[in-house]
Short mmCIF file of C-alpha atoms in Angstrom, two decimals:
data_model
loop_
_atom_site.label_atom_id
_atom_site.label_comp_id
_atom_site.label_asym_id
_atom_site.label_seq_id
_atom_site.Cartn_x
_atom_site.Cartn_y
_atom_site.Cartn_z
CA MET A 1 -0.09 0.06 0.05
CA ASP A 2 1.39 3.42 -0.99
CA MET A 3 1.66 6.05 1.56
CA GLN A 4 0.52 9.39 1.32
CA VAL A 5 3.24 12.01 1.79
CA ALA A 6 2.04 15.37 2.84
CA LYS A 7 3.37 17.96 0.20
CA LYS A 8 5.45 20.59 1.98
CA LYS A 9 3.66 23.93 2.19
CA LEU A 10 5.48 26.73 0.64
CA GLY A 11 6.78 29.51 2.51
CA LEU A 12 5.83 33.25 1.86
CA LYS A 13 9.03 34.10 -0.07
CA GLU A 14 8.91 30.82 -2.18
CA ARG A 15 5.19 31.04 -2.74
CA TYR A 16 5.73 34.76 -3.90
CA GLN A 17 8.32 33.55 -6.39
CA VAL A 18 6.08 31.02 -7.83
CA MET A 19 3.07 33.25 -8.21
CA THR A 20 5.07 36.13 -9.68
CA ARG A 21 8.57 35.31 -11.23
CA GLY A 22 7.33 31.97 -12.06
CA LEU A 23 5.00 33.45 -14.54
CA ASP A 24 7.76 34.78 -16.85
CA TRP A 25 9.55 33.31 -19.55
CA THR A 26 12.32 33.62 -22.12
CA PRO A 27 10.98 34.31 -25.73
CA SER A 28 12.33 31.84 -28.21
CA TYR A 29 11.22 33.25 -31.53
CA GLN A 30 11.16 37.10 -31.05
CA LYS A 31 13.88 39.38 -29.88
CA MET A 32 13.77 40.78 -26.30
CA GLU A 33 14.59 44.23 -27.90
CA ASP A 34 11.45 43.59 -30.21
CA ILE A 35 9.24 42.82 -27.42
CA TYR A 36 10.46 45.60 -25.14
CA PRO A 37 11.39 48.35 -27.24
CA TYR A 38 11.26 50.95 -24.67
CA ALA A 39 13.50 49.43 -22.24
CA ALA A 40 16.84 51.09 -23.76
CA TYR A 41 14.85 54.20 -25.02
CA GLU A 42 16.11 56.53 -22.12
CA GLY A 43 19.71 55.30 -21.97
CA ILE A 44 18.99 53.30 -18.64
CA LYS A 45 21.48 50.20 -18.33
CA ILE A 46 19.85 47.19 -16.44
CA HIS A 47 21.90 44.17 -16.22
CA ASP A 48 19.93 41.74 -13.94
CA TRP A 49 16.01 42.17 -13.66
CA ASP A 50 16.12 39.33 -10.86
CA LYS A 51 17.78 41.88 -8.66
CA TRP A 52 14.28 43.85 -8.42
CA GLU A 53 12.77 43.09 -4.94
CA ASP A 54 9.44 43.98 -3.80
CA PRO A 55 9.30 44.06 0.25
CA PHE A 56 5.65 43.31 0.57
CA ARG A 57 5.76 40.34 -1.60
CA LEU A 58 2.28 40.75 -2.34
CA THR A 59 0.32 38.08 -4.51
CA MET A 60 -2.59 38.55 -6.47
CA ASP A 61 -4.82 36.44 -4.34
CA ALA A 62 -3.93 38.18 -1.26
CA TYR A 63 -4.14 41.56 -2.91
CA TRP A 64 -7.66 41.06 -3.79
CA LYS A 65 -8.88 39.79 -0.16
CA TYR A 66 -6.84 43.09 1.10
CA GLN A 67 -8.63 45.54 -0.96
CA ALA A 68 -11.87 43.78 -0.64
CA GLU A 69 -11.81 44.16 3.17
CA LYS A 70 -11.25 47.80 2.73
CA GLU A 71 -13.78 48.28 0.01
CA ARG A 72 -16.29 46.75 2.50
CA LYS A 73 -15.58 49.24 5.10
CA LEU A 74 -15.21 52.27 2.80
CA TYR A 75 -18.74 52.02 1.03
CA ALA A 76 -20.51 51.08 4.59
CA ILE A 77 -19.11 54.73 5.93
CA ILE A 78 -19.83 56.60 2.28
CA ASP A 79 -23.60 54.95 2.33
CA ALA A 80 -24.12 55.73 5.83
CA TYR A 81 -22.74 59.28 5.31
CA ALA A 82 -25.18 59.90 2.32
CA GLN A 83 -28.19 58.55 4.05
CA ASN A 84 -27.76 60.48 7.23
CA ASN A 85 -27.66 63.79 4.89
CA GLY A 86 -23.81 63.81 6.03
CA HIS A 87 -23.43 66.84 3.54
CA LEU A 88 -25.19 69.19 5.89
CA ASN A 89 -22.55 68.39 8.83
CA VAL A 90 -19.85 70.23 6.90
CA THR A 91 -18.72 73.55 8.55
CA ASP A 92 -20.10 75.61 6.04
CA ALA A 93 -20.87 75.86 1.90
CA ARG A 94 -17.33 77.50 1.39
CA TYR A 95 -15.73 74.03 2.21
CA LEU A 96 -17.58 72.49 -1.05
CA ASN A 97 -15.39 74.63 -3.20
CA ALA A 98 -12.30 72.79 -2.04
CA VAL A 99 -13.99 69.47 -2.90
CA LYS A 100 -14.81 70.70 -6.21
CA LEU A 101 -11.15 71.61 -7.13
CA PHE A 102 -10.23 68.11 -5.44
CA LEU A 103 -12.85 66.33 -7.98
CA THR A 104 -11.58 68.29 -11.14
CA GLY A 105 -8.01 68.53 -10.67
CA ILE A 106 -7.05 65.53 -8.72
CA SER A 107 -9.51 62.47 -9.05
CA PRO A 108 -8.98 62.22 -12.92
CA LEU A 109 -5.15 62.11 -12.29
CA GLU A 110 -5.87 58.95 -10.36
CA TYR A 111 -7.39 57.53 -13.64
CA MET A 112 -4.30 58.90 -15.82
CA ALA A 113 -1.97 57.20 -13.22
CA HIS A 114 -3.92 53.84 -13.62
CA ARG A 115 -3.19 54.09 -17.40
CA GLY A 116 0.55 55.21 -16.95
CA PHE A 117 1.19 52.27 -14.74
CA ALA A 118 -0.79 49.67 -17.05
CA HIS A 119 1.38 51.18 -19.85
CA VAL A 120 4.67 51.18 -18.31
CA GLY A 121 4.39 47.75 -16.50
CA ARG A 122 4.07 46.28 -19.96
CA GLN A 123 7.49 47.90 -21.04
CA PHE A 124 9.55 46.29 -18.48
CA PRO A 125 11.54 43.05 -19.30
CA GLY A 126 11.39 41.86 -15.68
CA ALA A 127 8.35 40.04 -14.26
CA GLY A 128 9.01 41.71 -10.72
CA PRO A 129 8.32 45.60 -11.68
CA ARG A 130 5.49 44.14 -13.98
CA VAL A 131 3.65 42.54 -11.28
CA ALA A 132 4.09 45.75 -9.06
CA CYS A 133 3.00 47.88 -11.61
CA LEU A 134 -0.13 45.95 -12.37
CA MET A 135 -0.95 45.98 -8.84
CA GLN A 136 -0.64 49.85 -8.67
CA SER A 137 -2.64 50.40 -11.84
CA ILE A 138 -5.46 48.67 -10.13
CA ASP A 139 -5.04 50.84 -7.04
CA GLU A 140 -5.20 53.80 -8.96
CA ILE A 141 -8.25 53.08 -10.91
CA ARG A 142 -9.87 52.08 -7.63
CA HIS A 143 -8.96 55.40 -5.97
CA ALA A 144 -10.42 57.25 -9.07
CA GLN A 145 -13.80 55.18 -8.58
CA THR A 146 -14.14 55.65 -4.89
CA GLN A 147 -13.42 59.20 -5.00
CA ILE A 148 -15.95 60.04 -7.71
CA HIS A 149 -18.43 57.61 -5.96
CA SER A 150 -18.17 59.45 -2.55
CA LEU A 151 -18.18 62.92 -4.26
CA SER A 152 -21.13 62.09 -6.21
CA ASN A 153 -23.37 62.55 -3.43
CA TYR A 154 -22.72 66.47 -3.32
CA ASN A 155 -23.61 66.55 -7.01
CA LYS A 156 -27.34 65.89 -5.73
CA TYR A 157 -27.51 68.96 -3.84
CA TYR A 158 -24.75 71.56 -4.96
CA ASN A 159 -23.25 73.20 -8.37
CA GLY A 160 -20.14 72.54 -9.93
CA PHE A 161 -19.79 68.69 -9.60
CA HIS A 162 -21.59 67.95 -13.04
CA ASP A 163 -18.93 67.61 -15.69
CA PHE A 164 -15.41 67.02 -13.95
CA ARG A 165 -14.18 64.97 -16.99
CA HIS A 166 -15.20 67.48 -19.52
CA MET A 167 -13.41 70.17 -17.64
CA LEU A 168 -10.38 68.55 -17.03
CA GLU A 169 -9.43 68.82 -20.68
CA ARG A 170 -10.71 72.44 -21.14
CA VAL A 171 -10.70 74.70 -18.04
CA TRP A 172 -7.69 76.93 -17.74
CA TYR A 173 -6.26 76.18 -14.26
CA LEU A 174 -7.07 72.26 -14.64
CA SER A 175 -4.35 72.33 -17.42
CA VAL A 176 -1.63 72.51 -14.77
CA PRO A 177 -2.22 69.27 -13.16
CA ARG A 178 -3.16 67.58 -16.62
CA SER A 179 -0.02 68.79 -18.01
CA PHE A 180 1.87 67.09 -15.18
CA PHE A 181 0.59 63.79 -16.06
CA ASP A 182 0.69 64.28 -19.91
CA ASP A 183 4.40 64.99 -19.48
CA ALA A 184 4.78 61.90 -17.27
CA VAL A 185 2.84 59.42 -19.52
CA THR A 186 4.61 60.77 -22.82
CA ALA A 187 8.06 59.98 -21.31
CA GLY A 188 9.78 56.61 -21.33
CA PRO A 189 8.96 54.03 -18.57
CA PHE A 190 11.96 54.71 -16.35
CA GLU A 191 11.10 58.33 -16.29
CA PHE A 192 7.56 57.62 -15.70
CA MET A 193 8.68 55.69 -12.76
CA VAL A 194 10.66 58.41 -11.14
CA ALA A 195 8.01 61.03 -12.02
CA ILE A 196 5.11 59.28 -10.48
CA GLY A 197 6.38 56.42 -8.77
CA PHE A 198 9.03 58.30 -6.67
CA SER A 199 8.55 62.05 -7.11
CA PHE A 200 4.83 62.19 -6.73
CA GLU A 201 4.15 59.23 -4.66
CA TYR A 202 7.01 59.15 -2.14
CA VAL A 203 7.65 62.90 -1.88
CA LEU A 204 4.52 64.77 -2.85
CA THR A 205 1.28 62.63 -2.10
CA ASN A 206 1.65 62.77 1.78
CA LEU A 207 1.26 66.50 1.16
CA LEU A 208 -2.10 65.86 -0.40
CA PHE A 209 -3.55 62.66 1.33
CA VAL A 210 -2.69 63.48 4.93
CA PRO A 211 -2.75 67.24 5.71
CA PHE A 212 -5.68 68.14 3.30
CA VAL A 213 -7.84 64.73 3.80
CA SER A 214 -7.42 65.50 7.68
CA GLY A 215 -8.58 68.98 7.20
CA ALA A 216 -11.72 67.31 5.13
CA ALA A 217 -12.13 65.22 8.40
CA TYR A 218 -11.84 68.35 10.58
CA ASN A 219 -14.57 70.15 8.56
CA GLY A 220 -17.09 67.27 8.94
CA ASP A 221 -16.66 65.80 5.57
CA MET A 222 -16.54 61.89 6.58
CA GLY A 223 -16.74 60.71 2.79
CA THR A 224 -13.68 62.74 1.65
CA MET A 225 -11.94 61.49 4.84
CA THR A 226 -12.76 58.05 4.28
CA PHE A 227 -11.67 57.57 0.58
CA GLY A 228 -8.56 59.75 1.48
CA PHE A 229 -7.42 57.40 4.34
CA SER A 230 -8.36 54.35 2.21
CA ALA A 231 -6.24 55.69 -0.58
CA GLN A 232 -3.36 56.67 1.96
CA SER A 233 -3.16 52.90 2.98
CA ASP A 234 -2.22 51.87 -0.66
CA GLU A 235 0.26 54.78 -0.80
CA ALA A 236 2.64 52.99 1.41
CA ARG A 237 3.07 50.30 -1.06
CA HIS A 238 3.14 52.98 -3.74
CA MET A 239 5.98 54.99 -2.07
CA THR A 240 7.91 51.64 -1.37
CA LEU A 241 7.61 50.55 -5.20
CA GLY A 242 8.79 54.31 -6.22
CA LEU A 243 11.75 54.10 -3.81
CA GLU A 244 12.70 50.40 -4.78
CA VAL A 245 12.61 51.70 -8.56
CA ILE A 246 15.17 54.31 -7.67
CA LYS A 247 17.58 52.31 -5.73
CA PHE A 248 17.45 49.51 -8.33
CA ILE A 249 18.20 51.52 -11.21
CA LEU A 250 21.08 53.17 -9.40
CA GLU A 251 22.44 49.72 -8.45
CA GLN A 252 22.46 48.30 -12.03
CA ASP A 253 24.97 50.84 -13.44
CA PRO A 254 26.92 53.89 -12.67
CA ASP A 255 25.77 55.37 -15.98
CA ASN A 256 22.31 55.52 -14.59
CA LEU A 257 23.42 58.12 -12.01
CA PRO A 258 23.21 61.58 -13.92
CA ILE A 259 19.95 60.42 -15.85
CA VAL A 260 18.16 59.74 -12.62
CA GLN A 261 19.46 62.80 -10.96
CA ARG A 262 18.19 64.90 -13.94
CA TRP A 263 14.74 63.44 -13.58
CA ILE A 264 14.61 63.86 -9.77
CA ASP A 265 15.50 67.73 -10.25
CA LYS A 266 12.84 67.92 -12.98
CA TRP A 267 9.89 66.06 -11.24
CA MET A 268 10.43 67.62 -7.83
CA TRP A 269 9.96 71.04 -9.62
CA ARG A 270 7.07 70.04 -11.51
CA GLY A 271 5.37 68.36 -8.79
CA TYR A 272 5.99 71.48 -6.28
CA ARG A 273 4.31 73.62 -8.95
CA VAL A 274 1.27 71.40 -8.99
CA LEU A 275 0.82 71.46 -5.26
CA THR A 276 0.30 75.21 -5.36
CA LEU A 277 -3.11 74.23 -5.68
CA VAL A 278 -3.05 72.14 -2.64
CA GLY A 279 -1.34 74.89 -0.57
CA MET A 280 -4.27 77.36 -1.49
CA MET A 281 -6.80 74.63 -0.70
CA MET A 282 -5.44 74.23 2.85
CA ASP A 283 -4.77 77.84 3.63
CA TYR A 284 -7.81 79.48 2.13
CA MET A 285 -10.47 76.93 1.33
CA LEU A 286 -11.06 75.23 4.48
CA PRO A 287 -13.35 77.15 6.81
CA LYS A 288 -11.62 75.09 9.82
CA ARG A 289 -7.84 74.77 9.24
CA ILE A 290 -5.86 71.93 10.63
CA MET A 291 -2.40 73.17 9.45
CA SER A 292 -0.96 75.69 7.29
CA TRP A 293 0.68 74.82 3.98
CA LYS A 294 3.92 75.97 5.30
CA GLU A 295 3.76 73.67 8.31
CA ALA A 296 2.77 70.80 5.87
CA TRP A 297 5.66 71.46 3.79
CA GLU A 298 8.05 71.51 6.53
CA VAL A 299 6.78 68.23 8.22
CA TYR A 300 6.06 66.25 5.08
CA PHE A 301 8.98 67.27 2.71
CA GLU A 302 11.87 69.09 4.60
CA GLU A 303 11.70 66.39 7.53
CA ASN A 304 10.43 63.20 5.84
CA GLY A 305 12.14 64.21 2.65
CA GLY A 306 15.20 65.40 4.08
CA ALA A 307 15.78 61.94 5.70
CA LEU A 308 14.90 60.36 2.27
CA PHE A 309 17.71 62.07 0.45
CA LYS A 310 20.04 61.48 3.16
CA ASP A 311 19.38 57.82 2.49
CA LEU A 312 19.97 58.08 -1.20
CA ALA A 313 23.12 60.32 -0.73
CA ARG A 314 24.92 56.69 -0.39
CA TYR A 315 24.19 56.01 -4.14
CA GLY A 316 25.32 59.30 -5.30
CA ILE A 317 21.95 61.28 -5.29
CA ARG A 318 21.98 64.85 -4.03
CA PRO A 319 18.89 66.85 -2.90
CA PRO A 320 16.92 68.10 -5.94
CA LYS A 321 17.83 71.57 -7.47
CA TRP A 322 16.03 74.92 -6.39
CA LEU A 323 15.35 73.81 -2.86
CA ASP A 324 16.47 77.38 -1.79
CA GLN A 325 13.90 78.91 -3.80
CA ILE A 326 11.19 76.42 -2.58
CA SER A 327 12.10 77.24 1.17
CA PHE A 328 11.52 80.85 0.34
CA ASP A 329 8.29 80.52 -1.60
CA LYS A 330 6.67 78.34 1.06
CA ASP A 331 5.82 81.83 2.92
CA HIS A 332 4.23 82.93 -0.38
CA ILE A 333 2.73 80.66 -3.04
CA SER A 334 -0.70 79.93 -1.32
CA HIS A 335 -1.42 83.53 -0.87
CA GLN A 336 -0.51 84.57 -4.59
CA ALA A 337 -2.24 81.50 -6.15
CA TRP A 338 -5.46 82.63 -4.03
CA ALA A 339 -5.17 86.22 -5.17
CA THR A 340 -5.18 84.90 -8.93
CA PHE A 341 -8.18 82.76 -8.20
CA TYR A 342 -10.17 85.43 -6.66
CA GLN A 343 -9.47 87.71 -9.52
CA TYR A 344 -10.54 85.13 -12.15
CA GLY A 345 -13.41 83.91 -10.02
CA ALA A 346 -15.79 84.62 -13.11
CA ALA A 347 -13.80 82.10 -15.19
CA ALA A 348 -13.40 79.42 -12.65
CA ALA A 349 -15.95 76.60 -11.95
CA PHE A 350 -16.30 77.26 -8.05
CA ASN A 351 -16.67 80.30 -5.73
CA THR A 352 -13.97 82.50 -4.47
CA TRP A 353 -14.15 85.02 -1.32
CA THR A 354 -11.80 87.25 0.74
CA PRO A 355 -11.14 85.61 4.23
CA SER A 356 -12.81 87.15 7.45
CA ASP A 357 -10.79 88.92 10.14
CA GLU A 358 -10.61 85.68 12.11
CA GLU A 359 -9.20 84.01 9.15
CA MET A 360 -6.45 86.66 8.33
CA ASP A 361 -5.77 86.64 11.86
CA TRP A 362 -4.84 83.19 11.67
CA LEU A 363 -2.88 83.42 8.47
CA SER A 364 -0.97 86.27 10.10
CA GLN A 365 0.08 83.83 13.06
CA LYS A 366 0.94 81.21 10.45
CA TYR A 367 2.95 83.40 8.14
CA PRO A 368 4.52 86.00 10.37
CA ASN A 369 6.92 87.24 8.17
CA SER A 370 5.08 87.55 4.76
CA PHE A 371 1.03 87.69 5.41
CA ASP A 372 0.60 91.03 6.98
CA LYS A 373 3.23 92.61 5.26
CA TYR A 374 2.39 91.62 1.46
CA TYR A 375 -0.87 90.01 1.25
CA ARG A 376 -3.26 91.32 4.06
CA PRO A 377 -3.70 94.83 2.83
CA ARG A 378 -4.59 93.62 -0.88
CA LEU A 379 -7.39 91.05 0.56
CA GLU A 380 -8.88 93.87 2.93
CA TYR A 381 -9.00 96.39 -0.05
CA TRP A 382 -10.68 93.77 -2.09
CA ARG A 383 -13.08 93.12 0.82
CA GLU A 384 -13.73 96.92 0.97
CA GLN A 385 -14.43 97.21 -2.46
CA ALA A 386 -16.83 93.91 -2.47
CA ALA A 387 -18.78 95.60 0.18
CA GLN A 388 -19.40 98.76 -2.01
CA GLY A 389 -20.60 96.66 -4.86
CA LYS A 390 -17.23 96.86 -6.57
CA ARG A 391 -16.27 93.32 -6.45
CA PHE A 392 -13.11 92.90 -8.55
CA TYR A 393 -12.72 90.50 -11.54
CA ASN A 394 -10.03 90.79 -13.69
CA LYS A 395 -10.95 90.73 -17.35
CA THR A 396 -7.72 90.42 -19.07
CA LEU A 397 -5.91 87.01 -19.66
CA PRO A 398 -2.52 86.14 -18.04
CA MET A 399 0.62 85.09 -19.71
CA LEU A 400 1.24 81.21 -18.97
CA CYS A 401 4.37 79.31 -18.25
CA GLN A 402 5.14 77.11 -21.06
CA THR A 403 6.10 74.37 -18.77
CA CYS A 404 4.00 74.18 -15.73
CA GLN A 405 1.10 76.06 -17.49
CA ILE A 406 0.64 78.34 -14.22
CA PRO A 407 -0.32 82.09 -14.96
CA MET A 408 2.84 84.14 -14.28
CA LEU A 409 1.97 84.71 -10.53
CA PHE A 410 4.79 83.60 -8.71
CA THR A 411 7.55 86.25 -7.52
CA GLU A 412 11.36 86.44 -8.15
CA PRO A 413 13.34 84.67 -5.52
CA GLY A 414 14.19 86.45 -2.40
CA ASP A 415 11.77 89.29 -3.66
CA PRO A 416 7.94 88.90 -3.24
CA THR A 417 7.28 92.36 -4.59
CA LYS A 418 8.44 91.46 -8.29
CA ILE A 419 6.99 89.23 -10.79
CA CYS A 420 9.52 86.25 -11.85
CA TYR A 421 9.76 86.34 -15.67
CA ARG A 422 12.00 84.39 -17.86
CA GLU A 423 12.00 83.98 -21.45
CA VAL A 424 13.58 81.69 -24.05
CA ASP A 425 13.75 82.17 -27.99
CA TYR A 426 13.32 78.86 -29.86
CA GLN A 427 13.03 78.37 -33.40
CA GLY A 428 12.09 81.89 -34.23
CA SER A 429 9.37 81.98 -31.20
CA LYS A 430 9.54 83.28 -27.77
CA TYR A 431 8.59 81.38 -24.96
CA HIS A 432 7.78 82.42 -21.24
CA PHE A 433 8.43 80.91 -17.74
CA CYS A 434 7.56 81.55 -14.21
CA SER A 435 10.88 80.46 -12.77
CA ASP A 436 14.20 79.41 -13.37
CA GLY A 437 13.09 75.69 -12.81
CA CYS A 438 10.49 75.85 -15.51
CA LYS A 439 13.06 77.51 -17.84
CA GLU A 440 15.60 74.82 -17.34
CA ILE A 441 13.27 71.93 -17.87
CA PHE A 442 12.03 73.73 -21.06
CA GLU A 443 15.64 74.12 -22.55
CA TYR A 444 16.54 70.40 -21.93
CA GLU A 445 13.39 69.20 -24.08
CA PRO A 446 12.26 72.23 -26.08
CA GLU A 447 10.78 69.93 -28.68
CA LYS A 448 8.23 68.50 -26.02
CA TYR A 449 6.96 71.59 -24.47
CA VAL A 450 6.42 73.69 -27.59
CA GLN A 451 3.72 71.50 -28.10
CA ALA A 452 1.92 72.45 -24.73
CA TRP A 453 -1.99 73.21 -24.95
CA LEU A 454 -2.11 76.65 -23.43
CA PRO A 455 -5.45 77.71 -22.49
CA VAL A 456 -5.11 81.55 -22.80
CA HIS A 457 -3.38 80.95 -26.08
CA GLN A 458 -6.20 78.60 -27.45
CA ILE A 459 -8.92 81.19 -26.22
CA TYR A 460 -7.11 84.18 -28.18
CA GLN A 461 -6.99 81.78 -31.23
CA GLY A 462 -10.72 81.20 -30.90
CA ASN A 463 -10.44 77.20 -30.09
CA CYS A 464 -12.24 77.48 -26.89
CA PHE A 465 -15.60 78.33 -28.00
CA PRO A 466 -18.70 76.07 -28.62
CA GLU A 467 -19.48 74.91 -32.25
CA GLY A 468 -21.24 77.56 -33.87
CA ALA A 469 -20.06 80.40 -31.71
CA ASP A 470 -19.45 83.46 -34.07
CA PRO A 471 -16.83 86.03 -32.60
CA THR A 472 -17.51 88.55 -35.31
CA ALA A 473 -21.22 88.61 -34.42
CA GLU A 474 -22.44 91.95 -32.87
CA GLY A 475 -22.39 92.02 -28.84
CA PHE A 476 -20.28 88.63 -28.78
CA ASP A 477 -19.07 87.95 -25.12
CA PRO A 478 -16.00 85.94 -25.21
CA LEU A 479 -16.06 84.97 -21.42
CA ALA A 480 -19.94 83.88 -21.84
CA GLU A 481 -19.10 81.62 -24.70
CA VAL A 482 -15.84 80.06 -23.09
CA LEU A 483 -17.88 79.12 -19.78
CA LYS A 484 -20.25 77.33 -22.43
CA TYR A 485 -17.35 75.52 -23.89
CA TYR A 486 -16.36 74.71 -20.12
CA HIS A 487 -19.83 73.59 -19.17
CA VAL A 488 -19.75 76.11 -16.55
CA GLU A 489 -22.94 78.52 -15.81
CA MET A 490 -22.23 81.97 -14.89
CA GLY A 491 -23.55 83.00 -11.76
CA ARG A 492 -24.66 79.29 -10.63
CA ASP A 493 -21.28 77.80 -10.84
CA ASN A 494 -18.69 80.54 -10.07
CA LEU A 495 -18.29 84.23 -9.14
CA ASP A 496 -18.30 85.30 -5.30
CA PHE A 497 -19.45 82.87 -2.52
CA GLU A 498 -21.50 85.58 -0.68
CA GLY A 499 -24.92 85.37 -2.19
CA SER A 500 -24.18 82.07 -3.98
CA GLU A 501 -26.64 79.32 -4.73
CA ASP A 502 -24.69 76.78 -2.79
CA GLN A 503 -24.39 79.25 0.22
CA LYS A 504 -28.41 80.02 0.01
CA ASN A 505 -29.15 76.24 -0.34
CA PHE A 506 -26.76 75.01 2.30
CA ASP A 507 -28.22 77.53 4.77
CA GLN A 508 -31.72 76.70 3.97
CA TRP A 509 -31.37 72.78 4.16
CA ARG A 510 -29.22 73.20 7.46
CA GLY A 511 -31.67 75.13 8.96
CA GLN A 512 -34.72 73.17 7.96
CA ALA A 513 -32.96 69.91 9.24
CA THR A 514 -32.04 71.75 12.63
CA LYS A 515 -35.61 72.63 12.96
CA ASN A 516 -37.09 69.13 12.11
CA ALA A 517 -34.46 67.66 14.73
#
């Protein structure tokens, strides 16, 4: 009688090896360079793909179980929040404008990241990074779906949540985050991993998903808080993946060092420029503030990021360029951005306002060296003008930076009284930049950035009007037609918060709910 011998159960490491690396094979009738044409596209040299290590050793079956449990908890909270009219528990209706900016400017980027990781995962010859990119691609589409689903509840009651996907491709200020990802997904696979997997995920994501989402909870928005922290738990893996990419590339060949260093310089600066929107949201758009942009930057970049770059120094990586300017700018960029959006509130898809005295006192406390001296007098003047029925709207269109596509609102390094302006002549045309960083990025790849779709230029060329609009017609209103092209309704979706539909509806509904209670 034959005895049955129990098979030895695989350990975690062996099981991971079988279920990931064991899926790979060596092609027999096609050349590796034909199957993976982008592997050598950027000059990165990889000698041994098997050296790639994933510290989480996550397999697909474990991934589904882990994420399914998170989904059950997430949707239970979201559904309870919606059923109990949680939208009436936020601090006040001004807060909704921060969520509108998040939905239009951040959530679609999650979907773009999903497509980007799916694409670059296909380009890597190594099975390890392919599996890691697959899981991150699924993470990113999950983040987009949970954010859209959570915020859809607000669309039942308030304006500005109706057409975020359409707006991303058209609205002037949304070209800033969109151009960041357009730049990344049109790069090679290794640069994409440094841009998104490292610079965005490891260095910059904490500045979005921790302080801002904490601010959402502090303002009573349990829906945003829940999807934010659910996404942040995935970010631990994403940050690890990004750091592993950097170390793996640097360990493979010394020739990779200058290429990676240039990418870190570039994407640190590009990401920092996008975070201008987040800084403005934290300092000006949360009725109850949890921390200032300056404090968040010091904690999540200067302390955490500083430790990271000390670790990378053993590979020859130095801290990114332009940190001195960034350190100076942390006292200024949120105020400069809000001043710009206040002026152009008629062309935005959300409401703007001037801060109250109490809020200005908070800003003065958080920015003792800059706010009272440079920004408070302007805000107080605008508030006085609005009280007299002269609410200021800027009716001109600003020059945009060719690289980051932000209006030329930033000031010279060390001088917050003078607008920073740089220009480059290239092939008979003149291009404009908001900083030395954006100028240098352009000069390295001018063929790429001359193709930028700049909203202001497109408006002046007549490319941002709905079909059938006639700019030569008598009484033609360019702004009204541009807003139709954006799917933004003047006076309902934008202009000043005071007296807006959102404010009136919120106050009426909350008052009724309090009366009924």
